[in-house]
C-alpha cells in the first residue's frame, strides 16, 4: 500500500480500489457519514460525507481514492453544509430525542452534535407516520427513518431475507416492509437478524429492552462520534 492521498493536508495511504471513506476510516480519520457502514457497499444517499476532491464536491463513501488527490473534509464550509443537511433530516421526520430509546447511541443525533447543530432551523414537517408494533419482538417507528438503506442491505445481503425496501419518490420516499400486508409481523424477521440491529437511528428497536443502558452511559454519551 504505497499510494497516498491528502486528507485535510495529511497523507492517507490506500489500497487499489478503496474509497476515500474506507481508507480514511482505516487510517483512523473521521469523515462524517450516515448511510455508509464498513460492512456494506456504499449507498451514496445521505451526502453527509461530501468532501471536496481536487476542488470538486464528491461523496467520500463512493469516491475512489487516487494518488495525490487533495481531499478537504473538515472545513467550515463543508461542515456548514453538513449541518444544513442534518437540519433538513430532523424536520423531515419526527425526532424527539429525549423520548427515544436510541438517544446517546444514535448516529444522526451524534453527528448533529459534532457539527454544532443547536436547533432545527427549518420549520418541522411533522409527518403522520404510524408505528408498526405488529411483530412480537421488534418495533418499527417510521418517524425516525432517515432512509439510509442499511436495513435493506443487511436483510438482503446478510440475512438473505429481503424484509425491507425503500419505495416512493422525492419527498414521498419511505421505508417499506416487504410482506403482503405491509406489516412486520408477516415477515420472517427475527430479533437477532443483522437488519434488526443495524439501524443508526431509532427506527428498528427490540421490544421489552428499553433503556437497558442508562442515558449518559451510551456509546456517543461517552465519546463524540468522531472518536467513538
Ligand atoms: Fe436506515 Fe433505520 Fe430507516 Fe432502515 S429503518 S433505512 S436502517 S434509518
Ligand atoms: Fe456517503 Fe451517505 S455516507 S452519501
PDB file of C-alpha atoms and ligand atoms in Angstrom:
ATOM      1  CA  UNK A   1       0.000   0.000   0.000  1.00  0.00           C
ATOM      2  CA  UNK A   2       2.255   2.784  -1.227  1.00  0.00           C
ATOM      3  CA  UNK A   3      -0.212   5.206  -2.780  1.00  0.00           C
ATOM      4  CA  UNK A   4      -1.398   8.123  -0.687  1.00  0.00           C
ATOM      5  CA  UNK A   5      -3.877  10.948  -0.993  1.00  0.00           C
ATOM      6  CA  UNK A   6      -4.104  14.013   1.215  1.00  0.00           C
ATOM      7  CA  UNK A   7      -6.985  14.438   3.632  1.00  0.00           C
ATOM      8  CA  UNK A   8      -7.055  17.907   5.135  1.00  0.00           C
ATOM      9  CA  UNK A   9      -3.349  18.189   4.401  1.00  0.00           C
ATOM     10  CA  UNK A  10      -2.255  14.840   5.853  1.00  0.00           C
ATOM     11  CA  UNK A  11      -1.231  11.714   3.957  1.00  0.00           C
ATOM     12  CA  UNK A  12      -3.669   8.800   3.941  1.00  0.00           C
ATOM     13  CA  UNK A  13      -2.421   5.529   2.392  1.00  0.00           C
ATOM     14  CA  UNK A  14      -4.851   3.478   0.356  1.00  0.00           C
ATOM     15  CA  UNK A  15      -5.051   0.164  -1.452  1.00  0.00           C
ATOM     16  CA  UNK A  16      -6.175  -0.030  -5.100  1.00  0.00           C
ATOM     17  CA  UNK A  17      -9.958   0.147  -5.376  1.00  0.00           C
ATOM     18  CA  UNK A  18     -10.504   1.673  -1.931  1.00  0.00           C
ATOM     19  CA  UNK A  19     -12.765   4.647  -1.497  1.00  0.00           C
ATOM     20  CA  UNK A  20     -11.731   7.798   0.322  1.00  0.00           C
ATOM     21  CA  UNK A  21     -14.051   6.802   3.193  1.00  0.00           C
ATOM     22  CA  UNK A  22     -12.607   3.290   3.507  1.00  0.00           C
ATOM     23  CA  UNK A  23      -9.005   4.487   3.513  1.00  0.00           C
ATOM     24  CA  UNK A  24      -9.698   7.393   5.856  1.00  0.00           C
ATOM     25  CA  UNK A  25     -11.550   5.155   8.314  1.00  0.00           C
ATOM     26  CA  UNK A  26      -8.795   2.542   8.305  1.00  0.00           C
ATOM     27  CA  UNK A  27      -6.284   5.330   8.981  1.00  0.00           C
ATOM     28  CA  UNK A  28      -8.357   6.419  11.990  1.00  0.00           C
ATOM     29  CA  UNK A  29      -9.587   9.593  10.297  1.00  0.00           C
ATOM     30  CA  UNK A  30     -13.254  10.507  10.677  1.00  0.00           C
ATOM     31  CA  UNK A  31     -15.359  11.694   7.761  1.00  0.00           C
ATOM     32  CA  UNK A  32     -18.996  12.353   8.805  1.00  0.00           C
ATOM     33  CA  UNK A  33     -21.425   9.785   7.406  1.00  0.00           C
ATOM     34  CA  UNK A  34     -24.887   8.339   7.957  1.00  0.00           C
ATOM     35  CA  UNK A  35     -25.665   5.840   5.198  1.00  0.00           C
ATOM     36  CA  UNK A  36     -22.173   4.342   4.989  1.00  0.00           C
ATOM     37  CA  UNK A  37     -21.192   1.278   7.056  1.00  0.00           C
ATOM     38  CA  UNK A  38     -17.861  -0.535   6.721  1.00  0.00           C
ATOM     39  CA  UNK A  39     -19.546  -3.911   6.235  1.00  0.00           C
ATOM     40  CA  UNK A  40     -21.641  -2.882   3.227  1.00  0.00           C
ATOM     41  CA  UNK A  41     -21.293  -1.452  -0.253  1.00  0.00           C
ATOM     42  CA  UNK A  42     -21.811   2.321  -0.262  1.00  0.00           C
ATOM     43  CA  UNK A  43     -25.303   3.703  -0.767  1.00  0.00           C
ATOM     44  CA  UNK A  44     -24.309   7.307  -1.544  1.00  0.00           C
ATOM     45  CA  UNK A  45     -27.656   8.710  -0.471  1.00  0.00           C
ATOM     46  CA  UNK A  46     -27.254  10.933   2.604  1.00  0.00           C
ATOM     47  CA  UNK A  47     -24.462  13.163   1.199  1.00  0.00           C
ATOM     48  CA  UNK A  48     -23.285  13.962   4.725  1.00  0.00           C
ATOM     49  CA  UNK A  49     -19.874  12.614   3.686  1.00  0.00           C
ATOM     50  CA  UNK A  50     -19.499  15.172   0.901  1.00  0.00           C
ATOM     51  CA  UNK A  51     -15.898  16.346   0.642  1.00  0.00           C
ATOM     52  CA  UNK A  52     -14.020  18.396  -1.920  1.00  0.00           C
ATOM     53  CA  UNK A  53     -11.645  16.343  -4.015  1.00  0.00           C
ATOM     54  CA  UNK A  54      -9.253  18.457  -6.059  1.00  0.00           C
ATOM     55  CA  UNK A  55     -11.806  21.252  -5.637  1.00  0.00           C
ATOM     56  CA  UNK A  56     -14.882  19.267  -6.745  1.00  0.00           C
ATOM     57  CA  UNK A  57     -17.657  18.093  -4.393  1.00  0.00           C
ATOM     58  CA  UNK A  58     -17.922  14.310  -4.111  1.00  0.00           C
ATOM     59  CA  UNK A  59     -19.286  11.714  -1.702  1.00  0.00           C
ATOM     60  CA  UNK A  60     -16.310  10.251   0.192  1.00  0.00           C
ATOM     61  CA  UNK A  61     -18.083   6.899   0.515  1.00  0.00           C
ATOM     62  CA  UNK A  62     -18.301   6.377  -3.247  1.00  0.00           C
ATOM     63  CA  UNK A  63     -15.223   8.284  -4.415  1.00  0.00           C
ATOM     64  CA  UNK A  64     -12.299   6.043  -5.358  1.00  0.00           C
ATOM     65  CA  UNK A  65      -9.054   7.214  -3.809  1.00  0.00           C
ATOM     66  CA  UNK A  66      -6.395   8.286  -6.280  1.00  0.00           C
ATOM     67  CA  UNK A  67      -2.698   9.018  -5.820  1.00  0.00           C
ATOM     68  CA  UNK A  68      -2.028  12.638  -4.886  1.00  0.00           C
ATOM     69  CA  UNK A  69      -5.714  13.540  -4.659  1.00  0.00           C
ATOM     70  CA  UNK A  70      -6.233  16.577  -2.439  1.00  0.00           C
ATOM     71  CA  UNK A  71      -9.302  15.954  -0.269  1.00  0.00           C
ATOM     72  CA  UNK A  72     -10.807  18.580   2.024  1.00  0.00           C
ATOM     73  CA  UNK A  73     -13.332  17.419   4.618  1.00  0.00           C
ATOM     74  CA  UNK A  74     -13.076  19.221   7.949  1.00  0.00           C
ATOM     75  CA  UNK A  75     -13.649  22.758   6.667  1.00  0.00           C
ATOM     76  CA  UNK A  76     -16.048  25.426   7.862  1.00  0.00           C
ATOM     77  CA  UNK A  77     -17.951  25.429   4.562  1.00  0.00           C
ATOM     78  CA  UNK A  78     -18.353  21.629   4.345  1.00  0.00           C
ATOM     79  CA  UNK A  79     -19.372  21.333   7.985  1.00  0.00           C
ATOM     80  CA  UNK A  80     -21.941  24.119   7.490  1.00  0.00           C
ATOM     81  CA  UNK A  81     -23.333  22.207   4.519  1.00  0.00           C
ATOM     82  CA  UNK A  82     -23.491  19.032   6.638  1.00  0.00           C
ATOM     83  CA  UNK A  83     -25.308  20.917   9.364  1.00  0.00           C
ATOM     84  CA  UNK A  84     -27.930  22.083   6.851  1.00  0.00           C
ATOM     85  CA  UNK A  85     -28.407  18.503   5.602  1.00  0.00           C
ATOM     86  CA  UNK A  86     -28.854  17.277   9.170  1.00  0.00           C
ATOM     87  CA  UNK A  87     -31.324  20.054   9.946  1.00  0.00           C
ATOM     88  CA  UNK A  88     -33.364  19.022   6.907  1.00  0.00           C
ATOM     89  CA  UNK A  89     -33.346  15.396   8.073  1.00  0.00           C
ATOM     90  CA  UNK A  90     -34.502  16.400  11.547  1.00  0.00           C
ATOM     91  CA  UNK A  91     -37.505  18.385  10.261  1.00  0.00           C
ATOM     92  CA  UNK A  92     -38.416  15.846   7.573  1.00  0.00           C
ATOM     93  CA  UNK A  93     -39.172  13.166  10.202  1.00  0.00           C
ATOM     94  CA  UNK A  94     -40.315  13.257  13.821  1.00  0.00           C
ATOM     95  CA  UNK A  95     -37.211  13.144  16.005  1.00  0.00           C
ATOM     96  CA  UNK A  96     -37.879  13.644  19.685  1.00  0.00           C
ATOM     97  CA  UNK A  97     -34.506  12.719  21.145  1.00  0.00           C
ATOM     98  CA  UNK A  98     -35.402  12.915  24.872  1.00  0.00           C
ATOM     99  CA  UNK A  99     -38.007  10.166  24.499  1.00  0.00           C
ATOM    100  CA  UNK A 100     -36.089   7.991  22.041  1.00  0.00           C
ATOM    101  CA  UNK A 101     -34.610   4.689  23.165  1.00  0.00           C
ATOM    102  CA  UNK A 102     -31.697   5.319  20.780  1.00  0.00           C
ATOM    103  CA  UNK A 103     -30.692   8.680  22.292  1.00  0.00           C
ATOM    104  CA  UNK A 104     -26.969   8.623  23.000  1.00  0.00           C
ATOM    105  CA  UNK A 105     -26.484   5.745  20.584  1.00  0.00           C
ATOM    106  CA  UNK A 106     -27.903   7.483  17.512  1.00  0.00           C
ATOM    107  CA  UNK A 107     -25.646   8.471  14.650  1.00  0.00           C
ATOM    108  CA  UNK A 108     -27.968  11.252  13.486  1.00  0.00           C
ATOM    109  CA  UNK A 109     -28.009  12.862  16.936  1.00  0.00           C
ATOM    110  CA  UNK A 110     -24.267  12.351  17.462  1.00  0.00           C
ATOM    111  CA  UNK A 111     -23.384  13.782  14.044  1.00  0.00           C
ATOM    112  CA  UNK A 112     -25.613  16.785  14.687  1.00  0.00           C
ATOM    113  CA  UNK A 113     -23.774  17.441  17.958  1.00  0.00           C
ATOM    114  CA  UNK A 114     -20.447  17.018  16.195  1.00  0.00           C
ATOM    115  CA  UNK A 115     -21.202  19.710  13.594  1.00  0.00           C
ATOM    116  CA  UNK A 116     -22.584  22.056  16.239  1.00  0.00           C
ATOM    117  CA  UNK A 117     -26.278  21.864  15.349  1.00  0.00           C
ATOM    118  CA  UNK A 118     -28.209  23.651  18.095  1.00  0.00           C
ATOM    119  CA  UNK A 119     -31.689  23.703  16.579  1.00  0.00           C
ATOM    120  CA  UNK A 120     -33.701  22.557  13.546  1.00  0.00           C
ATOM    121  CA  UNK A 121     -33.552  25.976  11.773  1.00  0.00           C
ATOM    122  CA  UNK A 122     -36.282  24.914   9.297  1.00  0.00           C
ATOM    123  CA  UNK A 123     -39.977  24.510  10.019  1.00  0.00           C
ATOM    124  CA  UNK A 124     -40.872  20.956  11.048  1.00  0.00           C
ATOM    125  CA  UNK A 125     -42.978  18.858   8.642  1.00  0.00           C
ATOM    126  CA  UNK A 126     -44.456  16.725  11.459  1.00  0.00           C
ATOM    127  CA  UNK A 127     -45.379  13.892   9.048  1.00  0.00           C
ATOM    128  CA  UNK A 128     -48.035  11.387  10.075  1.00  0.00           C
ATOM    129  CA  UNK A 129     -46.212   8.055  10.219  1.00  0.00           C
ATOM    130  CA  UNK A 130     -47.896   5.269  12.197  1.00  0.00           C
ATOM    131  CA  UNK A 131     -45.723   2.907  14.227  1.00  0.00           C
ATOM    132  CA  UNK A 132     -45.714  -0.796  13.273  1.00  0.00           C
ATOM    133  CA  UNK A 133     -45.908  -2.741  16.549  1.00  0.00           C
ATOM    134  CA  UNK A 134     -47.255  -5.909  14.922  1.00  0.00           C
ATOM    135  CA  UNK A 135     -44.117  -8.026  15.345  1.00  0.00           C
ATOM    136  CA  UNK A 136     -43.841  -9.860  18.684  1.00  0.00           C
ATOM    137  CA  UNK A 137     -40.208  -8.901  19.256  1.00  0.00           C
ATOM    138  CA  UNK A 138     -39.338  -5.873  17.093  1.00  0.00           C
ATOM    139  CA  UNK A 139     -40.888  -2.406  16.967  1.00  0.00           C
ATOM    140  CA  UNK A 140     -40.763  -0.215  13.865  1.00  0.00           C
ATOM    141  CA  UNK A 141     -41.012   3.520  14.441  1.00  0.00           C
ATOM    142  CA  UNK A 142     -41.004   5.015  10.947  1.00  0.00           C
ATOM    143  CA  UNK A 143     -40.962   8.547  12.393  1.00  0.00           C
ATOM    144  CA  UNK A 144     -37.199   8.424  12.730  1.00  0.00           C
ATOM    145  CA  UNK A 145     -36.233   6.844   9.405  1.00  0.00           C
ATOM    146  CA  UNK A 146     -33.502   8.706   7.522  1.00  0.00           C
ATOM    147  CA  UNK A 147     -33.688   6.356   4.511  1.00  0.00           C
ATOM    148  CA  UNK A 148     -30.090   5.256   4.817  1.00  0.00           C
ATOM    149  CA  UNK A 149     -30.946   1.836   3.372  1.00  0.00           C
ATOM    150  CA  UNK A 150     -28.763  -0.067   5.834  1.00  0.00           C
ATOM    151  CA  UNK A 151     -31.604  -2.354   6.955  1.00  0.00           C
ATOM    152  CA  UNK A 152     -32.399  -3.060   3.295  1.00  0.00           C
ATOM    153  CA  UNK A 153     -28.811  -4.054   2.556  1.00  0.00           C
ATOM    154  CA  UNK A 154     -28.409  -6.053   5.790  1.00  0.00           C
ATOM    155  CA  UNK A 155     -31.597  -8.015   5.271  1.00  0.00           C
ATOM    156  CA  UNK A 156     -30.771  -8.797   1.660  1.00  0.00           C
ATOM    157  CA  UNK A 157     -27.035  -9.381   1.849  1.00  0.00           C
ATOM    158  CA  UNK A 158     -26.520 -10.847   5.330  1.00  0.00           C
ATOM    159  CA  UNK A 159     -29.850 -12.315   6.439  1.00  0.00           C
ATOM    160  CA  UNK A 160     -30.933 -13.413   2.946  1.00  0.00           C
ATOM    161  CA  UNK A 161     -34.500 -12.302   3.686  1.00  0.00           C
ATOM    162  CA  UNK A 162     -35.334  -9.052   1.866  1.00  0.00           C
ATOM    163  CA  UNK A 163     -37.572  -7.773   4.673  1.00  0.00           C
ATOM    164  CA  UNK A 164     -37.163  -4.056   3.910  1.00  0.00           C
ATOM    165  CA  UNK A 165     -37.259  -1.869   0.821  1.00  0.00           C
ATOM    166  CA  UNK A 166     -37.222   1.838   0.071  1.00  0.00           C
ATOM    167  CA  UNK A 167     -40.087   2.962  -2.144  1.00  0.00           C
ATOM    168  CA  UNK A 168     -41.661   6.137  -3.479  1.00  0.00           C
ATOM    169  CA  UNK A 169     -40.019   9.216  -4.980  1.00  0.00           C
ATOM    170  CA  UNK A 170     -38.827  12.607  -3.799  1.00  0.00           C
ATOM    171  CA  UNK A 171     -40.462  13.774  -0.594  1.00  0.00           C
ATOM    172  CA  UNK A 172     -42.683  10.666  -0.728  1.00  0.00           C
ATOM    173  CA  UNK A 173     -39.733   8.282  -0.405  1.00  0.00           C
ATOM    174  CA  UNK A 174     -40.317   5.928   2.504  1.00  0.00           C
ATOM    175  CA  UNK A 175     -39.338   2.649   4.087  1.00  0.00           C
ATOM    176  CA  UNK A 176     -41.485  -0.352   3.147  1.00  0.00           C
ATOM    177  CA  UNK A 177     -41.929  -3.719   4.809  1.00  0.00           C
ATOM    178  CA  UNK A 178     -41.848  -6.430   2.187  1.00  0.00           C
ATOM    179  CA  UNK A 179     -44.907  -8.527   3.101  1.00  0.00           C
ATOM    180  CA  UNK A 180     -48.370  -8.861   1.577  1.00  0.00           C
ATOM    181  CA  UNK A 181     -49.921  -6.945   4.483  1.00  0.00           C
ATOM    182  CA  UNK A 182     -47.043  -4.471   4.723  1.00  0.00           C
ATOM    183  CA  UNK A 183     -46.737  -5.433   8.394  1.00  0.00           C
ATOM    184  CA  UNK A 184     -43.538  -6.592  10.061  1.00  0.00           C
ATOM    185  CA  UNK A 185     -45.354  -9.477  11.755  1.00  0.00           C
ATOM    186  CA  UNK A 186     -45.875 -11.045   8.329  1.00  0.00           C
ATOM    187  CA  UNK A 187     -42.165 -11.241   7.545  1.00  0.00           C
ATOM    188  CA  UNK A 188     -39.601 -13.753   8.780  1.00  0.00           C
ATOM    189  CA  UNK A 189     -37.515 -11.071  10.576  1.00  0.00           C
ATOM    190  CA  UNK A 190     -36.079 -12.288  13.894  1.00  0.00           C
ATOM    191  CA  UNK A 191     -34.533 -10.102  16.617  1.00  0.00           C
ATOM    192  CA  UNK A 192     -31.044 -11.481  16.032  1.00  0.00           C
ATOM    193  CA  UNK A 193     -31.074 -10.665  12.299  1.00  0.00           C
ATOM    194  CA  UNK A 194     -28.448  -8.165  11.205  1.00  0.00           C
ATOM    195  CA  UNK A 195     -31.251  -5.988   9.814  1.00  0.00           C
ATOM    196  CA  UNK A 196     -32.872  -5.820  13.244  1.00  0.00           C
ATOM    197  CA  UNK A 197     -29.676  -4.481  14.783  1.00  0.00           C
ATOM    198  CA  UNK A 198     -28.193  -2.082  12.244  1.00  0.00           C
ATOM    199  CA  UNK A 199     -30.440   0.983  12.239  1.00  0.00           C
ATOM    200  CA  UNK A 200     -28.257   4.024  13.038  1.00  0.00           C
ATOM    201  CA  UNK A 201     -31.280   5.854  14.448  1.00  0.00           C
ATOM    202  CA  UNK A 202     -34.269   4.690  16.486  1.00  0.00           C
ATOM    203  CA  UNK A 203     -36.500   3.002  13.901  1.00  0.00           C
ATOM    204  CA  UNK A 204     -35.901  -0.735  14.364  1.00  0.00           C
ATOM    205  CA  UNK A 205     -35.946  -1.438  18.081  1.00  0.00           C
ATOM    206  CA  UNK A 206     -36.181  -4.601  20.184  1.00  0.00           C
ATOM    207  CA  UNK A 207     -39.300  -4.833  22.301  1.00  0.00           C
ATOM    208  CA  UNK A 208     -39.076  -5.268  26.097  1.00  0.00           C
ATOM    209  CA  UNK A 209     -35.477  -3.991  26.304  1.00  0.00           C
ATOM    210  CA  UNK A 210     -35.938  -0.258  26.820  1.00  0.00           C
ATOM    211  CA  UNK A 211     -33.192   1.786  28.454  1.00  0.00           C
ATOM    212  CA  UNK A 212     -31.071  -1.239  29.439  1.00  0.00           C
ATOM    213  CA  UNK A 213     -28.082   1.130  29.176  1.00  0.00           C
ATOM    214  CA  UNK A 214     -28.900   4.339  31.069  1.00  0.00           C
ATOM    215  CA  UNK A 215     -28.899   7.697  29.299  1.00  0.00           C
ATOM    216  CA  UNK A 216     -25.488   9.248  29.856  1.00  0.00           C
ATOM    217  CA  UNK A 217     -23.648   5.931  29.539  1.00  0.00           C
ATOM    218  CA  UNK A 218     -24.295   5.166  25.897  1.00  0.00           C
ATOM    219  CA  UNK A 219     -21.779   4.994  23.052  1.00  0.00           C
ATOM    220  CA  UNK A 220     -21.933   8.635  21.947  1.00  0.00           C
ATOM    221  CA  UNK A 221     -22.513   9.877  25.512  1.00  0.00           C
ATOM    222  CA  UNK A 222     -19.065   8.529  26.358  1.00  0.00           C
ATOM    223  CA  UNK A 223     -17.245   9.633  23.201  1.00  0.00           C
ATOM    224  CA  UNK A 224     -18.182  12.025  20.392  1.00  0.00           C
ATOM    225  CA  UNK A 225     -18.945  10.431  17.043  1.00  0.00           C
ATOM    226  CA  UNK A 226     -15.553  11.324  15.563  1.00  0.00           C
ATOM    227  CA  UNK A 227     -13.803   9.338  18.328  1.00  0.00           C
ATOM    228  CA  UNK A 228     -16.306   6.541  19.030  1.00  0.00           C
TER     229      UNK A 228
HETATM  230 FE1  LIG B   1     -31.872   3.351   7.748  1.00  0.00          FE
HETATM  231 FE2  LIG B   1     -33.087   2.643  10.032  1.00  0.00          FE
HETATM  232 FE3  LIG B   1     -34.528   3.764   8.026  1.00  0.00          FE
HETATM  233 FE4  LIG B   1     -33.573   1.271   7.747  1.00  0.00          FE
HETATM  234  S1  LIG B   1     -35.088   1.941   9.266  1.00  0.00           S
HETATM  235  S2  LIG B   1     -33.495   2.907   6.207  1.00  0.00           S
HETATM  236  S3  LIG B   1     -31.620   1.370   8.867  1.00  0.00           S
HETATM  237  S4  LIG B   1     -32.863   4.731   9.221  1.00  0.00           S
HETATM  238 FE1  LIG B   2     -21.670   8.919   1.881  1.00  0.00          FE
HETATM  239 FE2  LIG B   2     -24.102   8.828   2.994  1.00  0.00          FE
HETATM  240  S1  LIG B   2     -22.178   8.396   3.914  1.00  0.00           S
HETATM  241  S2  LIG B   2     -23.543   9.532   0.993  1.00  0.00           S
END
